[in-house]
Amino acid sequence: MINVSEQHAPRSLIVTLYGAYGRFMPGPVPVAELIRLLAAVGVDAPSVRSSVSRLKRRGLLLPARTAQGAAGYELSPEARQLLDDGDRRVYAAAPPPRDEGWILAVFSVPESERQKRHVLRSRLAGLGFGTAAPGVWIAPARLYEETRHTLERLRLDPYVDFFRGDHLGFAATVEAVSRWWDLAAIAKEHEAFLDRHAHVLRDWEKREDTPPEEAYRDYLVALDSWRHLPYTDPGLPAHLLPADWPGVRSAAVFRGLHARLRDAGVTFAGL
C-alpha cells in the first residue's frame, strides 16, 4: 500500500482520478466507488470524504445521484473545462514548435483591489508564465486559450491585456529565457519526477503481465505527479533550454507509463 504524502495529497488524487477515469464514467461517481478507488492508493475513507467536501466548496464537484439512486459526485462545467484545457499539456506528445512566438499578459490592478493583483500573479505563475518585467508576464503563444479561459473563470480578465509577438532583443532569446524563468528550479522538478517514477517504468518493462489494480495504482500516482509539471514547465523549445534538459527524459517516462498502464487501469476503475 502506498503511503500518501504531501506529494500525493488526497484532494489532488481525487482531481487526478476524475481527470483520468471519473469523467468518462456514465453518470456521477458514487461515493462508495470513490472510496474504493482511492483506497487502492492508500487514502482512507474519512480523507476521501473531507477532500470531496473541500472540492465541493470550491465548485469543482457537484453532488448528484446515480441512476440507481446512490449518492455521488460529478464534475462541474468549470472543472471539466480545467481538465479539457489541461489535457493538451498533460498528454502532449509532440515537442513544442521552434518558432511559435510569445504571448504577453500586461495587467494593471487598482490599489483598492490589490488582493486581485496577488491572485492574478499567482494564477499566471501557475499557468507557466515567466516574468519579463513588473506587470508584464510572458509565455509560449500556445498557452493563450487556456489562460484566457482561466482568467475569465476567475473574473480577472478586465485587468489584463494580451499581446502576441516575437522577441527581438537586445539580449539573445536564450539568455532572456533564463531571466524570465527559473530553469534550475524547473529542472529539479523534472529530476524529482524521474527519481520517483523512472524505476517504476523500468520494472514494468521487465514484466509480461499487467494486473489491473497494480496498473491503476502506479498510473494514478504517476499522473498525479506529472500533471503539475507541464504547468511548472511551460514547454519551451529545445534550442532555448540547457543541454540534456531533464524534461525530455521525464516526458518520455510519463508517456511510457501512460502507454503501458492507463488502459489496463480502466478495468480496475470499472469503465
XYZ file of C-alpha atoms in Angstrom:
271
model
C 0.000 0.000 0.000
C 1.335 3.436 -0.969
C 1.713 5.966 1.797
C 0.041 9.181 0.706
C 2.480 12.031 1.206
C 2.226 15.738 0.596
C 3.208 14.980 -2.993
C 0.057 12.857 -3.304
C -2.485 14.665 -1.159
C -5.988 13.131 -1.205
C -7.580 16.214 -2.798
C -5.042 16.168 -5.618
C -5.516 12.436 -6.163
C -9.295 12.890 -6.443
C -8.856 15.519 -9.162
C -6.377 13.212 -10.919
C -8.833 10.315 -10.635
C -11.604 12.330 -12.276
C -9.233 13.502 -14.985
C -8.006 10.010 -15.825
C -11.163 7.943 -15.328
C -14.064 9.588 -13.493
C -15.151 11.973 -16.231
C -15.536 9.063 -18.652
C -17.840 7.117 -16.352
C -21.564 7.105 -17.205
C -23.136 9.482 -14.715
C -21.892 10.628 -11.310
C -19.232 8.614 -9.494
C -20.782 7.028 -6.373
C -19.156 7.956 -3.075
C -18.561 4.257 -2.353
C -16.706 3.955 -5.663
C -14.541 6.981 -4.887
C -13.622 5.380 -1.576
C -12.712 2.083 -3.299
C -10.623 3.742 -5.983
C -8.748 5.969 -3.547
C -8.162 3.082 -1.124
C -6.023 1.498 -3.849
C -3.506 4.321 -3.404
C -3.647 4.403 0.366
C -6.297 7.064 1.040
C -8.724 6.181 3.832
C -12.464 6.844 3.686
C -12.525 9.856 6.066
C -9.841 11.570 3.985
C -11.831 10.944 0.810
C -14.983 12.409 2.326
C -13.278 15.527 3.720
C -11.394 16.131 0.467
C -14.561 15.750 -1.591
C -16.235 18.321 0.678
C -13.424 20.803 0.013
C -13.664 20.252 -3.743
C -17.412 20.738 -3.493
C -16.932 24.064 -1.677
C -14.530 25.157 -4.397
C -17.186 24.438 -7.025
C -15.241 21.650 -8.736
C -17.518 18.768 -7.730
C -21.311 18.777 -7.671
C -23.441 16.345 -5.642
C -25.659 14.134 -7.789
C -27.500 10.817 -7.663
C -26.615 7.856 -9.818
C -29.234 6.092 -11.921
C -29.559 3.611 -9.050
C -30.156 6.427 -6.543
C -26.755 6.260 -4.827
C -25.093 9.442 -3.618
C -22.257 10.560 -5.864
C -20.398 13.469 -7.379
C -19.893 14.787 -10.883
C -17.590 17.436 -12.285
C -18.867 20.984 -12.556
C -18.675 22.610 -16.018
C -15.751 24.721 -14.753
C -13.889 21.605 -13.625
C -14.464 19.936 -16.991
C -13.051 22.997 -18.726
C -9.999 22.857 -16.470
C -9.397 19.208 -17.283
C -10.019 19.671 -21.000
C -7.545 22.547 -21.093
C -5.065 20.519 -19.077
C -5.233 17.538 -21.450
C -3.388 19.493 -24.111
C -0.472 19.935 -21.748
C -0.540 16.745 -19.710
C -0.775 14.392 -22.691
C 1.208 16.430 -25.224
C 3.104 14.060 -27.497
C 4.808 16.405 -29.954
C 7.712 18.656 -28.943
C 6.882 22.367 -28.835
C 7.352 24.244 -32.121
C 10.611 26.106 -32.545
C 9.181 29.462 -33.564
C 5.625 29.693 -32.238
C 6.089 33.187 -30.799
C 5.057 34.523 -27.419
C 2.075 35.996 -25.641
C 2.449 38.852 -23.200
C -0.012 39.387 -20.370
C 0.112 43.003 -19.229
C -2.008 43.792 -16.213
C -2.930 46.719 -14.033
C -4.964 46.319 -10.837
C -6.117 49.320 -8.765
C -4.602 49.600 -5.305
C -8.091 49.274 -3.823
C -8.216 45.736 -5.292
C -4.648 44.710 -4.591
C -5.732 41.222 -3.428
C -6.752 40.540 -7.030
C -3.240 41.548 -8.073
C -1.850 38.786 -5.881
C -4.338 36.253 -7.263
C -3.535 37.296 -10.815
C 0.213 36.932 -10.325
C -0.232 33.551 -8.663
C -2.508 32.299 -11.418
C -0.209 33.408 -14.224
C 2.741 31.765 -12.495
C 0.638 28.623 -12.051
C -0.106 28.599 -15.772
C 3.622 28.617 -16.549
C 4.189 32.291 -17.313
C 7.579 33.847 -16.712
C 8.170 37.412 -15.580
C 9.542 39.706 -18.274
C 9.131 42.926 -16.239
C 6.922 44.176 -13.387
C 3.327 43.683 -14.542
C 4.466 42.005 -17.767
C 4.292 38.214 -17.965
C 5.341 36.046 -20.891
C 4.564 32.535 -22.127
C 4.673 30.471 -25.321
C 1.848 31.551 -27.618
C 0.027 28.203 -27.470
C -0.939 28.890 -23.830
C -3.225 31.767 -24.779
C -6.563 29.922 -24.970
C -6.148 28.174 -21.632
C -5.005 31.405 -19.978
C -7.998 33.283 -21.376
C -10.389 30.599 -20.069
C -8.750 30.695 -16.639
C -8.842 34.459 -16.237
C -12.433 34.670 -17.455
C -13.474 31.970 -14.996
C -11.838 33.924 -12.142
C -13.283 37.231 -13.440
C -9.792 38.678 -13.736
C -9.999 39.384 -17.468
C -10.891 43.108 -17.067
C -7.420 43.751 -15.621
C -5.361 42.091 -18.367
C -4.372 42.861 -21.956
C -2.817 40.182 -24.164
C -0.305 40.725 -26.951
C 1.245 38.220 -29.329
C 4.658 38.667 -30.945
C 8.330 37.794 -31.326
C 11.322 38.560 -29.139
C 13.618 40.961 -30.995
C 16.411 41.550 -28.480
C 18.640 43.212 -27.476
C 19.733 40.127 -25.493
C 19.617 36.743 -27.216
C 16.348 34.938 -26.577
C 18.129 32.025 -24.884
C 19.660 34.494 -22.427
C 16.348 36.281 -21.856
C 14.539 32.995 -21.186
C 16.947 32.247 -18.346
C 15.839 35.523 -16.727
C 12.129 35.047 -17.351
C 12.034 31.542 -15.800
C 13.978 29.815 -13.030
C 15.186 26.969 -15.224
C 17.249 25.380 -12.445
C 14.170 25.053 -10.248
C 12.138 23.594 -13.115
C 14.915 21.088 -13.849
C 14.813 19.947 -10.208
C 11.095 19.225 -10.555
C 11.787 17.015 -13.560
C 14.602 15.230 -11.727
C 12.298 14.600 -8.775
C 9.720 13.039 -11.105
C 12.416 10.826 -12.616
C 13.620 9.761 -9.165
C 10.091 8.690 -8.212
C 8.865 7.104 -11.422
C 11.652 6.115 -13.836
C 12.330 2.914 -11.883
C 8.588 2.118 -11.930
C 8.625 2.170 -15.730
C 11.765 0.026 -15.816
C 10.107 -2.530 -13.546
C 7.016 -2.685 -15.751
C 9.134 -3.061 -18.877
C 10.571 -6.264 -17.383
C 7.104 -7.767 -16.886
C 4.823 -9.556 -19.287
C 1.679 -9.282 -17.150
C -0.248 -6.084 -16.334
C -2.603 -6.707 -13.390
C -5.362 -4.059 -13.490
C -5.152 -2.920 -9.859
C -1.368 -2.571 -9.914
C -1.534 -0.755 -13.250
C -4.220 1.601 -11.952
C -2.291 2.332 -8.750
C 1.041 3.078 -10.419
C -0.568 5.084 -13.207
C -2.707 7.240 -10.922
C 0.261 8.100 -8.710
C 2.490 8.867 -11.714
C -0.209 11.011 -13.326
C -0.737 12.879 -10.050
C 2.981 13.716 -10.005
C 3.186 14.511 -13.694
C 0.090 16.656 -14.264
C 1.570 19.573 -12.276
C 4.845 19.581 -14.216
C 3.545 20.918 -17.557
C 2.391 23.982 -15.582
C 5.696 24.471 -13.771
C 7.464 23.956 -17.105
C 5.754 25.915 -19.928
C 7.298 23.711 -22.616
C 9.952 25.932 -24.133
C 11.581 24.970 -27.443
C 14.653 22.755 -27.054
C 17.050 25.312 -28.539
C 16.235 27.715 -25.685
C 16.984 25.178 -22.935
C 20.214 23.847 -21.413
C 21.765 20.764 -22.966
C 20.439 17.420 -21.668
C 17.281 19.068 -20.364
C 15.678 16.550 -17.921
C 12.208 17.467 -19.144
C 12.830 15.359 -22.242
C 13.536 12.295 -20.099
C 10.673 12.875 -17.657
C 8.190 13.293 -20.511
C 9.415 10.041 -22.036
C 8.931 8.240 -18.711
C 5.395 9.561 -18.329
C 4.494 8.636 -21.912
C 5.877 5.147 -21.291
C 3.814 4.700 -18.132
C 0.710 6.092 -19.835
C 1.065 3.713 -22.780
C 1.688 0.673 -20.574
C -0.707 1.252 -17.668
C -3.597 3.583 -18.441
C -5.785 1.192 -20.407
C -5.136 -1.697 -18.011
C -6.219 0.571 -15.174
C -9.564 1.123 -16.904
C -10.626 -2.392 -15.886
C -9.997 -1.730 -12.213
C -11.686 1.678 -12.474
C -14.830 -0.050 -13.735
C -15.107 1.620 -17.134
